[in-house]
Coordinates of C-alpha atoms and ligand atoms in Angstrom, one line a residue:
X1 CA -0.2 0.0 0.0
X2 CA 1.3 3.5 -0.9
X3 CA 2.6 5.9 1.8
X4 CA 0.5 9.0 2.6
X5 CA 2.3 12.4 2.3
X6 CA 0.5 15.7 2.7
X7 CA -0.5 16.9 -0.8
X8 CA 1.6 20.0 -0.4
X9 CA 4.7 18.2 0.8
X10 CA 4.1 15.6 -2.0
X11 CA 4.1 18.3 -4.7
X12 CA 7.3 19.9 -3.0
X13 CA 9.2 16.5 -3.8
X14 CA 9.4 17.7 -7.4
X15 CA 11.4 20.8 -6.4
X16 CA 14.3 18.3 -6.3
X17 CA 16.4 18.7 -9.5
X18 CA 18.7 16.1 -8.8
X19 CA 21.7 18.4 -9.2
X20 CA 23.5 16.4 -6.4
X21 CA 24.7 19.6 -4.6
X22 CA 23.6 18.2 -1.2
X23 CA 25.6 15.1 -1.4
X24 CA 28.8 16.7 -0.3
X25 CA 27.4 18.0 3.0
X26 CA 25.4 14.8 3.9
X27 CA 27.0 12.9 7.0
X28 CA 25.8 9.5 5.9
X29 CA 26.8 9.9 2.3
X30 CA 30.2 10.9 3.4
X31 CA 30.6 7.9 5.6
X32 CA 29.0 5.3 3.3
X33 CA 29.3 6.8 -0.4
X34 CA 26.0 5.2 -1.3
X35 CA 23.5 7.2 -3.3
X36 CA 20.6 5.4 -1.2
X37 CA 22.1 7.3 1.9
X38 CA 22.2 10.5 0.4
X39 CA 19.3 13.2 0.4
X40 CA 18.9 12.8 -3.2
X41 CA 18.8 9.1 -3.1
X42 CA 16.3 9.4 0.0
X43 CA 14.1 11.7 -1.8
X44 CA 13.6 9.4 -4.8
X45 CA 13.0 6.4 -2.3
X46 CA 10.3 8.7 -0.6
X47 CA 8.6 9.4 -4.0
X48 CA 8.5 5.9 -5.2
X49 CA 6.9 5.0 -1.6
X50 CA 4.5 7.5 -1.9
X51 CA 3.5 6.6 -5.5
X52 CA 3.3 2.9 -4.5
X53 CA 6.2 1.9 -7.0
X54 CA 8.1 0.3 -4.0
X55 CA 7.3 -1.4 -0.7
X56 CA 8.8 -0.3 2.5
X57 CA 11.3 -3.3 2.5
X58 CA 14.0 -3.6 5.3
X59 CA 16.6 -2.3 2.8
X60 CA 14.3 0.8 2.0
X61 CA 13.7 1.4 5.8
X62 CA 17.3 1.0 6.5
X63 CA 18.3 4.0 4.3
X64 CA 15.6 6.3 5.4
X65 CA 16.1 5.6 9.1
X66 CA 19.8 6.1 8.7
X67 CA 19.2 9.6 8.0
X68 CA 20.0 11.9 10.8
X69 CA 17.4 14.5 10.1
X70 CA 20.2 17.0 10.6
X71 CA 18.9 19.3 7.6
X72 CA 22.4 19.9 6.4
X73 CA 20.9 19.1 2.9
X74 CA 18.0 21.3 3.2
X75 CA 20.0 24.3 4.4
X76 CA 22.4 23.7 1.4
X77 CA 19.8 22.9 -1.3
X78 CA 19.5 25.6 -4.1
X79 CA 16.0 24.4 -5.1
X80 CA 14.5 25.1 -1.5
X81 CA 13.6 21.2 -1.1
X82 CA 11.8 21.0 2.3
X83 CA 13.6 17.7 3.1
X84 CA 13.2 17.9 6.9
X85 CA 9.4 17.8 6.9
X86 CA 9.4 15.0 4.2
X87 CA 11.6 12.7 6.1
X88 CA 9.7 13.4 9.2
X89 CA 6.4 12.6 7.8
X90 CA 7.2 9.7 5.8
X91 CA 9.2 8.0 8.7
X92 CA 6.2 9.0 11.1
X93 CA 3.9 7.1 8.7
X94 CA 6.3 4.1 8.3
X95 CA 6.7 3.9 12.1
X96 CA 3.0 3.9 12.7
X97 CA 2.6 0.8 10.5
X98 CA 5.0 -1.1 12.5
X99 CA 3.9 0.5 15.8
X100 CA 4.0 -2.2 18.7
X101 CA 5.0 -4.8 16.4
X102 CA 8.2 -6.9 17.4
X103 CA 9.2 -4.3 20.3
X104 CA 11.3 -5.7 23.0
X105 CA 10.6 -4.8 26.8
X106 CA 13.8 -2.8 26.7
X107 CA 12.7 -1.0 23.5
X108 CA 9.4 -0.2 25.0
X109 CA 11.1 1.0 28.2
X110 CA 13.5 3.3 26.1
X111 CA 10.5 4.8 24.2
X112 CA 8.8 5.3 27.6
X113 CA 11.7 7.3 29.0
X114 CA 12.1 9.2 25.8
X115 CA 8.5 10.1 25.1
X116 CA 7.1 10.3 28.7
X117 CA 10.0 10.7 31.2
X118 CA 12.5 13.2 29.6
X119 CA 10.0 15.8 28.3
X120 CA 8.3 16.0 31.9
X121 CA 10.7 18.3 33.9
X122 CA 9.5 16.6 37.1
X123 CA 9.7 13.2 36.0
X124 CA 13.1 13.9 34.5
X125 CA 14.2 15.7 37.7
X126 CA 13.1 12.7 39.7
X127 CA 15.0 10.3 37.4
X128 CA 18.3 12.3 37.7
X129 CA 17.9 12.4 41.5
X130 CA 18.2 8.5 41.4
X131 CA 21.1 8.9 38.9
X132 CA 22.9 11.4 41.4
X133 CA 22.5 9.1 44.2
X134 CA 23.8 6.1 42.1
X135 CA 26.7 8.4 40.9
X136 CA 27.4 9.3 44.8
X137 CA 27.3 5.6 45.9
X138 CA 30.0 4.7 43.1
X139 CA 27.3 3.0 41.0
X140 CA 29.2 3.9 37.9
X141 CA 32.6 2.8 38.8
X142 CA 31.1 -0.6 39.9
X143 CA 29.2 -1.0 36.7
X144 CA 32.4 -0.4 34.8
X145 CA 34.8 -2.3 37.1
X146 CA 32.6 -5.5 37.6
X147 CA 31.9 -5.7 33.7
X148 CA 28.2 -5.4 34.5
X149 CA 27.8 -2.7 32.1
X150 CA 28.8 -5.0 29.2
X151 CA 26.0 -7.4 30.1
X152 CA 23.4 -4.7 30.0
X153 CA 21.0 -4.5 27.2
X154 CA 23.1 -2.4 24.6
X155 CA 20.6 0.5 24.6
X156 CA 20.6 0.9 28.3
X157 CA 24.2 0.6 28.5
X158 CA 24.6 3.6 25.9
X159 CA 22.2 5.4 27.9
X160 CA 24.0 5.1 31.2
X161 CA 27.5 5.9 29.4
X162 CA 25.9 9.1 28.0
X163 CA 25.0 10.4 31.5
X164 CA 27.5 13.4 32.6
X165 CA 28.6 13.5 36.1
X166 CA 25.6 15.3 37.7
X167 CA 26.5 17.9 40.3
X168 CA 24.5 18.9 43.2
X169 CA 20.8 19.4 42.9
X170 CA 20.1 22.9 42.2
X171 CA 17.5 25.3 43.5
X172 CA 14.8 26.1 41.0
X173 CA 15.0 29.0 38.6
X174 CA 13.6 32.0 40.1
X175 CA 10.4 33.3 38.5
X176 CA 11.5 36.7 38.0
X177 CA 15.2 38.3 38.0
X178 CA 16.0 41.9 37.7
X179 CA 19.6 43.3 36.9
X180 CA 20.9 45.9 39.2
X181 CA 21.5 48.4 36.1
X182 CA 19.3 49.9 33.7
X183 CA 17.1 47.6 32.1
X184 CA 17.9 47.1 28.3
X185 CA 15.2 44.3 27.4
X186 CA 12.9 42.0 29.1
X187 CA 12.7 38.2 28.1
X188 CA 11.0 35.0 28.8
X189 CA 13.5 32.3 29.6
X190 CA 12.8 28.8 28.1
X191 CA 14.0 26.4 30.7
X192 CA 13.8 23.2 28.7
X193 CA 13.0 19.7 30.4
X194 CA 15.9 17.2 30.1
X195 CA 18.3 19.9 29.6
X196 CA 17.3 21.6 32.9
X197 CA 18.0 18.1 34.7
X198 CA 21.3 17.5 33.2
X199 CA 22.5 21.0 32.3
X200 CA 21.2 23.0 35.2
X201 CA 24.6 24.9 35.5
X202 CA 24.3 26.0 32.0
X203 CA 20.8 27.5 32.7
X204 CA 22.2 29.5 35.5
X205 CA 25.1 30.7 33.4
X206 CA 22.7 31.9 30.9
X207 CA 20.7 34.0 33.5
X208 CA 23.9 35.4 34.7
X209 CA 25.0 36.5 31.5
X210 CA 21.4 37.9 30.8
X211 CA 21.7 40.1 34.0
X212 CA 25.2 41.0 33.2
X213 CA 23.8 42.5 29.9
X214 CA 21.2 44.4 31.6
X215 CA 18.2 41.9 30.8
X216 CA 15.3 41.5 33.0
X217 CA 14.2 37.7 32.9
X218 CA 10.9 35.9 33.5
X219 CA 11.2 32.2 33.8
X220 CA 7.6 31.1 34.2
X221 CA 7.3 27.7 36.1
X222 CA 4.3 26.5 34.1
X223 CA 6.1 26.2 30.8
X224 CA 6.4 22.9 29.4
X225 CA 8.8 20.8 27.0
X226 CA 8.9 22.4 23.6
X227 CA 7.4 19.2 22.0
X228 CA 10.5 18.4 19.8
X229 CA 10.7 14.8 21.1
X230 CA 7.3 14.1 20.3
X231 CA 7.2 16.0 17.0
X232 CA 10.2 13.9 15.7
X233 CA 8.6 10.7 17.1
X234 CA 5.5 11.0 15.2
X235 CA 3.2 12.4 18.1
X236 CA 2.1 15.8 16.4
X237 CA -1.0 15.9 18.6
X238 CA 1.2 16.0 21.7
X239 CA 3.6 18.4 20.2
X240 CA 0.7 20.6 19.2
X241 CA -0.8 20.6 22.6
X242 CA 2.7 21.6 24.3
X243 CA 2.7 24.3 21.8
X244 CA -0.4 25.7 22.7
X245 CA 0.6 25.7 26.5
X246 CA 3.7 27.4 26.0
X247 CA 2.3 30.2 23.9
X248 CA -0.3 30.5 26.6
X249 CA 2.4 30.6 29.4
X250 CA 4.8 33.1 28.0
X251 CA 1.8 35.3 26.3
X252 CA 0.5 35.8 30.0
X253 CA 3.8 37.4 31.3
X254 CA 2.6 40.5 32.7
X255 CA 3.9 43.5 30.6
X256 CA 5.0 41.3 27.8
X257 CA 8.4 40.4 26.7
X258 CA 10.8 41.5 23.7
X259 CA 11.8 38.1 23.2
X260 CA 11.7 34.2 24.4
X261 CA 15.0 33.0 24.9
X262 CA 16.5 29.5 24.7
X263 CA 20.2 28.3 25.1
X264 CA 19.3 24.6 23.4
X265 CA 19.4 24.6 19.7
X266 CA 16.8 21.6 19.4
X267 CA 14.2 23.6 21.6
X268 CA 15.0 26.8 19.5
X269 CA 14.3 25.2 16.3
X270 CA 11.3 23.5 17.4
X271 CA 9.8 26.7 19.2
X272 CA 10.4 28.4 15.8
X273 CA 8.4 25.8 14.2
X274 CA 5.1 26.6 16.2
X275 CA 3.9 28.6 13.3
X276 CA 4.1 25.7 10.8
X277 CA 2.6 23.3 13.5
X278 CA -0.2 25.2 14.4
X279 CA -1.1 26.7 11.0
X280 CA -4.4 24.9 10.8
X281 CA -5.6 25.9 14.2
X282 CA -8.2 28.6 13.9
X283 CA -7.7 29.7 17.5
X284 CA -3.8 29.5 17.7
X285 CA -2.4 30.1 14.2
X286 CA -2.0 33.9 14.4
X287 CA -0.9 33.6 18.2
X288 CA 1.7 31.0 17.1
X289 CA 3.1 33.3 14.3
X290 CA 3.4 36.2 16.6
X291 CA 5.2 33.8 19.3
X292 CA 7.8 32.6 16.8
X293 CA 8.7 36.2 15.8
X294 CA 9.9 36.7 19.5
X295 CA 12.0 33.4 19.8
X296 CA 15.8 33.7 19.8
X297 CA 18.5 31.6 20.6
X298 CA 20.8 33.2 23.3
X299 CA 23.4 34.1 20.9
X300 CA 21.1 35.5 18.4
X301 CA 19.4 37.6 21.1
X302 CA 22.8 39.0 22.7
X303 CA 24.3 39.8 19.5
X304 CA 21.1 41.6 18.4
X305 CA 21.1 43.4 21.8
X306 CA 24.8 44.3 21.7
X307 CA 26.9 42.1 24.0
X308 CA 28.6 44.1 26.9
X309 CA 32.1 43.0 26.4
X310 CA 33.2 41.0 29.7
X311 CA 36.7 42.0 31.3
X312 CA 38.1 38.9 32.9
X313 CA 40.7 37.5 30.4
X314 CA 40.1 33.5 29.6
X315 CA 43.4 32.0 28.5
X316 CA 42.4 29.0 26.7
X317 CA 42.3 27.7 23.1
X318 CA 38.8 27.0 22.0
X319 CA 36.9 25.5 19.0
X320 CA 33.4 25.7 18.0
X321 CA 30.9 22.8 16.7
X322 CA 28.0 24.1 14.8
X323 CA 25.0 22.1 16.3
X324 CA 22.7 21.0 13.4
X325 CA 19.6 22.6 14.9
X326 CA 21.3 25.8 15.2
X327 CA 23.3 26.1 12.0
X328 CA 21.1 24.2 9.5
X329 CA 17.6 24.4 11.2
X330 CA 18.0 28.3 12.1
X331 CA 20.8 29.4 10.0
X332 CA 22.6 30.9 13.2
X333 CA 26.5 30.1 12.6
X334 CA 28.1 33.7 13.4
X335 CA 26.4 34.8 16.4
X336 CA 27.9 32.0 18.8
X337 CA 31.4 32.8 17.3
X338 CA 30.7 36.5 18.1
X339 CA 29.8 35.7 21.5
X340 CA 33.1 33.7 22.0
X341 CA 35.2 36.5 20.2
X342 CA 33.7 38.8 23.0
X343 CA 35.8 37.0 25.7
X344 CA 39.2 38.5 26.2
X345 CA 42.2 36.1 25.9
X346 CA 40.2 33.4 24.2
X347 CA 42.1 31.9 21.3
X348 CA 39.4 30.6 18.7
X349 CA 40.5 27.9 16.3
X350 CA 38.4 26.9 13.2
X351 CA 37.1 23.2 13.6
X352 CA 37.3 21.5 10.1
X353 CA 33.8 20.2 9.1
X354 CA 32.5 22.2 11.9
X355 CA 28.7 22.0 10.6
X356 CA 28.8 18.1 10.1
X357 CA 26.7 16.4 12.6
X358 CA 28.4 14.8 15.6
X359 CA 25.9 11.8 15.4
X360 CA 23.8 12.7 18.5
X361 CA 20.8 13.8 16.4
X362 CA 18.2 13.5 19.1
X363 CA 17.7 9.8 19.8
X364 CA 19.8 8.6 16.9
X365 CA 22.7 7.7 19.1
X366 CA 20.3 5.0 20.6
X367 CA 18.6 3.8 17.5
X368 CA 21.7 4.0 15.0
X369 CA 24.8 3.4 17.4
X370 CA 27.2 2.3 14.7
X371 CA 26.8 5.2 12.4
X372 CA 26.5 7.7 15.5
X373 CA 29.9 6.3 16.8
X374 CA 31.5 6.9 13.4
X375 CA 30.2 10.3 13.2
X376 CA 31.3 11.0 16.9
X377 CA 34.8 9.7 15.8
X378 CA 34.9 12.0 12.8
X379 CA 34.1 14.6 15.0
X380 CA 36.4 14.1 17.6
X381 CA 39.5 13.5 15.1
X382 CA 38.8 17.0 13.7
X383 CA 38.7 18.5 17.1
X384 CA 42.1 16.8 17.8
X385 CA 43.5 18.3 14.5
X386 CA 42.7 22.0 16.1
X387 CA 44.8 21.4 19.2
X388 CA 42.2 22.9 21.4
X389 CA 41.5 21.6 24.8
X390 CA 37.9 23.1 24.9
X391 CA 35.1 22.5 22.4
X392 CA 31.8 24.7 22.6
X393 CA 28.7 23.6 21.2
X394 CA 25.2 25.3 21.8
X395 CA 22.8 22.0 22.0
X396 CA 22.7 19.6 24.8
X397 CA 22.6 16.5 22.8
X398 CA 26.1 17.5 21.2
X399 CA 27.4 18.3 24.5
X400 CA 26.4 14.8 25.7
X401 CA 27.6 13.1 22.3
X402 CA 31.0 14.8 22.3
X403 CA 31.6 14.4 26.0
X404 CA 30.7 10.8 26.1
X405 CA 33.0 9.8 23.3
X406 CA 35.8 12.1 24.6
X407 CA 35.6 10.1 28.0
X408 CA 35.3 6.7 26.2
X409 CA 38.2 7.3 24.1
X410 CA 40.4 8.7 27.0
X411 CA 40.7 12.4 25.6
X412 CA 41.3 15.2 28.0
X413 CA 38.7 17.6 26.4
X414 CA 36.4 20.1 28.0
X415 CA 32.9 20.2 26.3
X416 CA 31.1 23.4 27.2
X417 CA 28.3 25.7 26.0
X418 CA 29.6 29.1 24.8
X419 CA 27.3 30.7 27.5
X420 CA 29.3 28.7 30.1
X421 CA 32.5 30.5 29.0
X422 CA 30.9 34.0 28.7
X423 CA 29.5 33.6 32.2
X424 CA 32.8 32.6 33.6
X425 CA 34.3 35.6 31.9
X426 CA 31.7 38.0 33.5
X427 CA 32.6 36.6 37.0
X428 CA 31.0 39.1 39.5
X429 CA 31.0 41.9 36.7
X430 CA 28.0 43.7 35.5
X431 CA 24.7 44.0 36.9
X432 CA 24.4 41.1 38.8
Ligands
LIG1 S1 17.8 18.0 -2.6 FE1 18.4 20.1 -3.5 S2 20.5 19.9 -3.5 FE2 19.8 18.0 -3.5 S3 19.7 16.9 -5.4 FE3 17.7 17.9 -5.0 S4 17.8 19.9 -5.7 FE4 20.0 19.3 -5.7
LIG2 S1 19.1 15.2 6.9 FE1 21.4 15.2 6.9 S2 21.7 12.8 7.0 FE2 19.7 13.1 6.3 S3 19.9 13.2 4.0 FE3 19.8 15.3 4.8 S4 22.0 15.7 5.1 FE4 22.0 13.5 4.9

């Protein structure tokens, strides 16, 4: 039976003129050199599936599921092919057909974690509390030294290996923060769900940088997950409901805000897609468009506002990795570098293939471990070539992926968000 694809998207499949320009930027094509694992080849497969000319055989599925949805091809395509929406819809439909079929208990458990636990800040927080207790009791070392980790189901072992060292549990983010100096802007801060549980210090660093730049911050506690996980896992209704909630919550900030700011590229890309997601919702379509106009990545916001340069020098060599959801999905590449350049003393060295996916790609590192590892190793070899001891990336998934592989391969590499470095450079300066 032919696959369904939204009629407008189906028509846009014909935008592809088969020029092949996208082949050079596709990570899976770079690794495998197989046309079926290139954007052009996958578009061809999708069209044949929708027109009923081929069946979703195991081999066809393999080529489609190996795509990282990194959108490098979309950003590069001169014909404006909407590759991301197409692959997401096609994979969603294929997943629906095989839903529930032949899933193991572990796969169901992982699904549950990804779809129901990580996107819920309270549940995610409780899970991280357990992880903290385990780390404090030496569970990581025990699993490692006893060899028990090797007998865990592979996906669970990978999840465990990805977990960073969790510091102390942090106080909840204040609902309202005012800088001590003149206020230059008012923003709503998007806290995130699992990123707050794992990268809480980066959220606090972001708040300090905003205050140091004279920004008043509102962080409404009723905000929810951006919906990216559900959107990419074929649960559009859940994603839409979360989008409506966030639009309501940020819209209710008294006096309004100039921007809604996030420090996670994946969340930012999703928040900016609310207009498209709610385009057919009569009540929310216009509100979603207005909301999207105000969404900013933290680097985009600060550069737009004009960064107050920090005074503390940071003597270190840093390289910068472009997260796919920042560079390809949002077109933001200059601003994070500008943010780093504002730090005195920092030596910034260019990273070869900086905008090639590191293999994190949401849950890809769990579902496609081999390709994910190959791309992580490619990223780390490129980082090695720079001689930098620090790599900065503006997405939680990239931070987890790069640091986990650096640990696993015994590299001495500090992996940080650019905002962490900027906050360190401010120290107690500014309007804190
Ligand atoms: S997707 Fe775009 S860049 Fe790639 S072959 Fe088609 S038209 Fe060319
Ligand atoms: S989204 Fe990324 S992995 Fe998928 S076809 Fe495009 S460039 Fe290749």
